[in-house]
Coordinates of C-alpha atoms and ligand atoms in Angstrom, one line a residue:
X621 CA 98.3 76.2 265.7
X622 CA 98.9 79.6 266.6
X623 CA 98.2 81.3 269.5
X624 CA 97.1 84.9 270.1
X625 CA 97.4 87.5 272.7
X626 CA 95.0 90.8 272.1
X627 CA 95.7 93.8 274.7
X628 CA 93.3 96.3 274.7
X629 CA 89.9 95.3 274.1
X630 CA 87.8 98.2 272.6
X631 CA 85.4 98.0 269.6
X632 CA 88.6 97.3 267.3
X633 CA 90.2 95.0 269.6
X634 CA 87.3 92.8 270.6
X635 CA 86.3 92.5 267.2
X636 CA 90.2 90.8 266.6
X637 CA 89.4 88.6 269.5
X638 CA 86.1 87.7 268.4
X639 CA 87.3 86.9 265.1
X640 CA 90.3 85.3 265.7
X641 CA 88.5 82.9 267.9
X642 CA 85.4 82.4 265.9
X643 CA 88.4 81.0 263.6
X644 CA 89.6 78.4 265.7
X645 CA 92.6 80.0 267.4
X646 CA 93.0 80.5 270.6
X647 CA 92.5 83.7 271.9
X648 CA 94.2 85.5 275.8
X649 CA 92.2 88.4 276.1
X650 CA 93.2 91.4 278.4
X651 CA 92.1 94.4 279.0
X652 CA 92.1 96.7 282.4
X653 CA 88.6 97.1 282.7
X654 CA 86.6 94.4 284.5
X655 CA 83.6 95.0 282.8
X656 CA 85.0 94.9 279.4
X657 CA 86.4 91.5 280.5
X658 CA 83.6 89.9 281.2
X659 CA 81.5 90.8 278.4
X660 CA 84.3 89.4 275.9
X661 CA 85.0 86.4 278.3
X662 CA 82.1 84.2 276.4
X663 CA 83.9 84.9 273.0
X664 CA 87.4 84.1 273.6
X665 CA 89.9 81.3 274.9
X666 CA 90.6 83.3 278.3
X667 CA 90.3 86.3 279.5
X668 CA 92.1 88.6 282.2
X669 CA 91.4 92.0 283.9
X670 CA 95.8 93.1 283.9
X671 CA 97.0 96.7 283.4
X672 CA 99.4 96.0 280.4
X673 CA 101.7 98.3 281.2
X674 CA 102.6 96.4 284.2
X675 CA 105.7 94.3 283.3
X676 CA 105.1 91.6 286.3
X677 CA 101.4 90.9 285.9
X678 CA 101.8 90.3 281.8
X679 CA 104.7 88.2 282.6
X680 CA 102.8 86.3 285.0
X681 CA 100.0 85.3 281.9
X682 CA 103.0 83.8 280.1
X683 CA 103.8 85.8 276.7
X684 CA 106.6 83.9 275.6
X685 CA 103.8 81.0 274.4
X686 CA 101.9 83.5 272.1
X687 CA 103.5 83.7 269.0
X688 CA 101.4 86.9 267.8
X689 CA 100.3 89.8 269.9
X690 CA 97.9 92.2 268.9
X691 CA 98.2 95.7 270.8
X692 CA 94.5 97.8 270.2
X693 CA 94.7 99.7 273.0
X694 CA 93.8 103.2 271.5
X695 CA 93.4 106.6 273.3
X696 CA 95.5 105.9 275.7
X697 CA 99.1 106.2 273.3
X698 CA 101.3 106.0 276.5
X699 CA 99.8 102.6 277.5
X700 CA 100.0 101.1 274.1
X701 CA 103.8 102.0 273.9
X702 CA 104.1 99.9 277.6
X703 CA 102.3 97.1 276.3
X704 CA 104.4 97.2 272.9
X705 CA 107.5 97.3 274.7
X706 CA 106.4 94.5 277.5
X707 CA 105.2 92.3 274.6
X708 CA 108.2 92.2 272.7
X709 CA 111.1 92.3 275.8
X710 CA 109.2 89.1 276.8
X711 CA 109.6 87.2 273.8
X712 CA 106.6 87.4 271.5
X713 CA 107.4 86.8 268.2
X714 CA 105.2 88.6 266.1
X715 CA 103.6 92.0 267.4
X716 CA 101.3 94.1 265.8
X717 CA 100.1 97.4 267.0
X718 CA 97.3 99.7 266.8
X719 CA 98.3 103.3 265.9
X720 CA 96.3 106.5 266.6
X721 CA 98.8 108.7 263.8
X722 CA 102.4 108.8 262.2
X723 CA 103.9 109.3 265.3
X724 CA 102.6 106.8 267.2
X725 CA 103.5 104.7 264.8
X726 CA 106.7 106.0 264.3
X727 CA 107.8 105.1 268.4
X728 CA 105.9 101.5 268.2
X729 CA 108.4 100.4 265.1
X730 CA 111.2 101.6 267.0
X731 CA 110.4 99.9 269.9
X732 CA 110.1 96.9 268.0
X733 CA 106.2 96.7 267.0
X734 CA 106.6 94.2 263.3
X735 CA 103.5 95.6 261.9
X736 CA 101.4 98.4 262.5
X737 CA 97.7 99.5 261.9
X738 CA 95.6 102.3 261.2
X739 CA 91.8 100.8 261.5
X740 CA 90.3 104.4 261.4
X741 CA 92.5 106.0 258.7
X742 CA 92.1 102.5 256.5
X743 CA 88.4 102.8 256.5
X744 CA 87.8 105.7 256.0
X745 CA 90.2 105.9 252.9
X746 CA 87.9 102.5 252.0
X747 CA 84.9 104.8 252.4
X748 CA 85.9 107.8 250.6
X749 CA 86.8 105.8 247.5
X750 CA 83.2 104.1 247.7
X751 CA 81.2 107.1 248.0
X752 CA 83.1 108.7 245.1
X753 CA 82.8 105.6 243.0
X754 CA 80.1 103.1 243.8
X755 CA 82.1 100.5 241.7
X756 CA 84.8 100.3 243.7
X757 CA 84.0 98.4 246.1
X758 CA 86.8 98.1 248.7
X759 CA 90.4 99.1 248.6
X760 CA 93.7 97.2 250.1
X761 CA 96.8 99.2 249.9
X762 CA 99.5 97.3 249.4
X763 CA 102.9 99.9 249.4
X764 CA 102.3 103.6 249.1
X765 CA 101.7 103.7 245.0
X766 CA 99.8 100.3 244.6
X767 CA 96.6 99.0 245.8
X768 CA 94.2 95.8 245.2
X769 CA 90.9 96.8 244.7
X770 CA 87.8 95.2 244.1
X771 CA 85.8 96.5 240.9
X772 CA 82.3 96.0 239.9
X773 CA 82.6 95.2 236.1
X774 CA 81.5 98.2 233.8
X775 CA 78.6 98.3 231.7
X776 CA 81.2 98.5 228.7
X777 CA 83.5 95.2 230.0
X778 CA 80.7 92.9 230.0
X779 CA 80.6 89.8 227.5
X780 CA 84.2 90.3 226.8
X781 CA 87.4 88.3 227.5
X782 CA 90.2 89.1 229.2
X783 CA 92.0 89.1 226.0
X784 CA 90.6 91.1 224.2
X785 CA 90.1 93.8 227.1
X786 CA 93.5 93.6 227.4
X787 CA 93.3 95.6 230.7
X788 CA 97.5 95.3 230.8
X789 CA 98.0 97.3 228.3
X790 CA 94.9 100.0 228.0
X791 CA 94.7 100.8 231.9
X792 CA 98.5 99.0 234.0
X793 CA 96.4 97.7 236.1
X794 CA 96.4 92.9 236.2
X795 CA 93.0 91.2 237.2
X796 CA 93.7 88.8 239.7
X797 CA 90.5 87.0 240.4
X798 CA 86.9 87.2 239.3
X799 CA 84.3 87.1 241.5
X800 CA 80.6 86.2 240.0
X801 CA 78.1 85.9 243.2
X802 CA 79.6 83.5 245.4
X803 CA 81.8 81.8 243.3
X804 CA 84.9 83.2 242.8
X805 CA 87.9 82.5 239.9
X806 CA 91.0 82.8 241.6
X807 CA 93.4 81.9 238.1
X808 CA 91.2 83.6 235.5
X809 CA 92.7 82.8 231.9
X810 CA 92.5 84.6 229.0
X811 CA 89.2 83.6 227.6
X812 CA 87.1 83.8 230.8
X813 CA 84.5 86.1 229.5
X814 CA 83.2 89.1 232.2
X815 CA 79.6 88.7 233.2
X816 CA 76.9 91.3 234.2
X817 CA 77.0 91.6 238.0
X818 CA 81.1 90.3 238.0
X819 CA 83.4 91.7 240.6
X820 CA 87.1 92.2 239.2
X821 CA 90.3 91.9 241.6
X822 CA 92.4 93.8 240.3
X823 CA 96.1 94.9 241.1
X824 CA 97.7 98.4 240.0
X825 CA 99.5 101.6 240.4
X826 CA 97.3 104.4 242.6
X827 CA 97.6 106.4 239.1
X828 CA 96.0 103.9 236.9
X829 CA 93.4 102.9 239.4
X830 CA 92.1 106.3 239.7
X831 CA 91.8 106.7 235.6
X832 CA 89.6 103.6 236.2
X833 CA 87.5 105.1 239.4
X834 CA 87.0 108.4 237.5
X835 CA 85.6 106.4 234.4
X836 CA 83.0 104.7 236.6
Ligands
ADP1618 P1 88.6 101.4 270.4 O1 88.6 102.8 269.7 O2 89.1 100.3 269.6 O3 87.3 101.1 271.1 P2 89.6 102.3 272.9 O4 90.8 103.1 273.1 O5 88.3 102.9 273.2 O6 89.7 101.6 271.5 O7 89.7 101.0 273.9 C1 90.9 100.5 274.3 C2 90.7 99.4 275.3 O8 92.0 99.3 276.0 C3 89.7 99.8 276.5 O9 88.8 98.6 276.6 C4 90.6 100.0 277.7 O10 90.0 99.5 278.9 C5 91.8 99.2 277.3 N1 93.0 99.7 278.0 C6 93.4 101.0 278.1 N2 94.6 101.1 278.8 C7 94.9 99.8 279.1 C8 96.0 99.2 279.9 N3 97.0 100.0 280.4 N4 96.0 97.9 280.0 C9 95.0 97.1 279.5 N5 94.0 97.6 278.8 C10 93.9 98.9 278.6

């Protein structure tokens, strides 16, 4: 089972913790403010008031056992390089950082960081695209030109099979899964028919996505 380390406990970073744990893992919190300590200490496997970007004191909570860190420490972009840096000279395999822009990100790959996020800049892309087009519901980039996104069926789809609305070939773009309330068909074939109310997953190029979020 894997074991997690999240540095940095704000509103992103608690809600990793929280989640994480909520899932069954278990979860080191730490984070340099007392307070913020103890109200996450309830939540999580353990959790400890340290100043990450002292080497001894995150040495001492012993990071070579976690084999993912998770580094949300935000404003602070000098701290969150430390703590990147500490994390990985001591042996964590897998570290994934929080980034505030490009740049940021730019040091915490060179310093090692295996995967980096944007929280703020992802959801507000997710946003945008919603309030443009209320049928697309949410939006995972995948590489720069392609995205999954999740579709509420048009008007003109329904009572139609995938066959014959041959989505490949009009609009690029592959449906993945269907989702119809809380069930959801994760190998749809050829002849599932698309229902009123259906949610499509659906994988594409940016380009043909768009034709399909300007149609709706
Ligand atoms: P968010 O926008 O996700 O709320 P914040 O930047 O507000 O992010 O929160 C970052 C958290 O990181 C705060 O709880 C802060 O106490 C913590 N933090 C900042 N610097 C350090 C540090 N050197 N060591 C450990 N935790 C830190």
């Amino acid at each position: 089972m894997k074991q997690f380390v999240v540095i940095g406990c704000g509103r992103f970073g608690s809600s990793v913790a929280k989640t994480l744990y909520g899932l069954g893992f278990d979860v080191l919190a730490i984070d340099a403010n007392e307070d913020v300590i103890q109200g996450i200490a309830d939540s999580v496997t353990h959790a400890v008031q340290a100043d990450a970007t002292e080497e001894a004191s995150i040495k001492s909570l012993g990071m070579s056992n976690f084999d993912v860190a998770v580094i949300t420490i935000g404003s602070n972009i000098q701290a969150s390089i430390m703590a990147t840096l500490i994390v990985k000279e001591l042996g964590v395999k897998h570290v994934v950082a929080k980034a505030q822009n490009e740049q940021h990100a730019k040091v915490l790959y060179k310093i090692g960081a295996d995967r980096i996020v944007f929280p703020e800049r992802d959801m507000g892309v997710r946003v945008a695209h919603n309030l443009v087009s209320s049928n697309f519901l949410d939006i995972i980039e995948l590489a720069p030109d392609y995205s999954i996104v999740e579709i509420s069926a048009l008007k003109e789809w329904e009572g139609q099979n995938l066959r014959d609305l041959n989505m490949r070939a009009k609009y690029g773009i592959n449906v993945m899964a269907i989702k119809h309330g809380v069930e959801i068909n994760i190998s749809p074939r050829a002849t599932d028919i698309v229902k009123k109310d259906d949610v499509l997953v659906v994988i594409g190029h940016n380009d043909d996505l768009q034709k399909i979020e300007k149609k709706v």
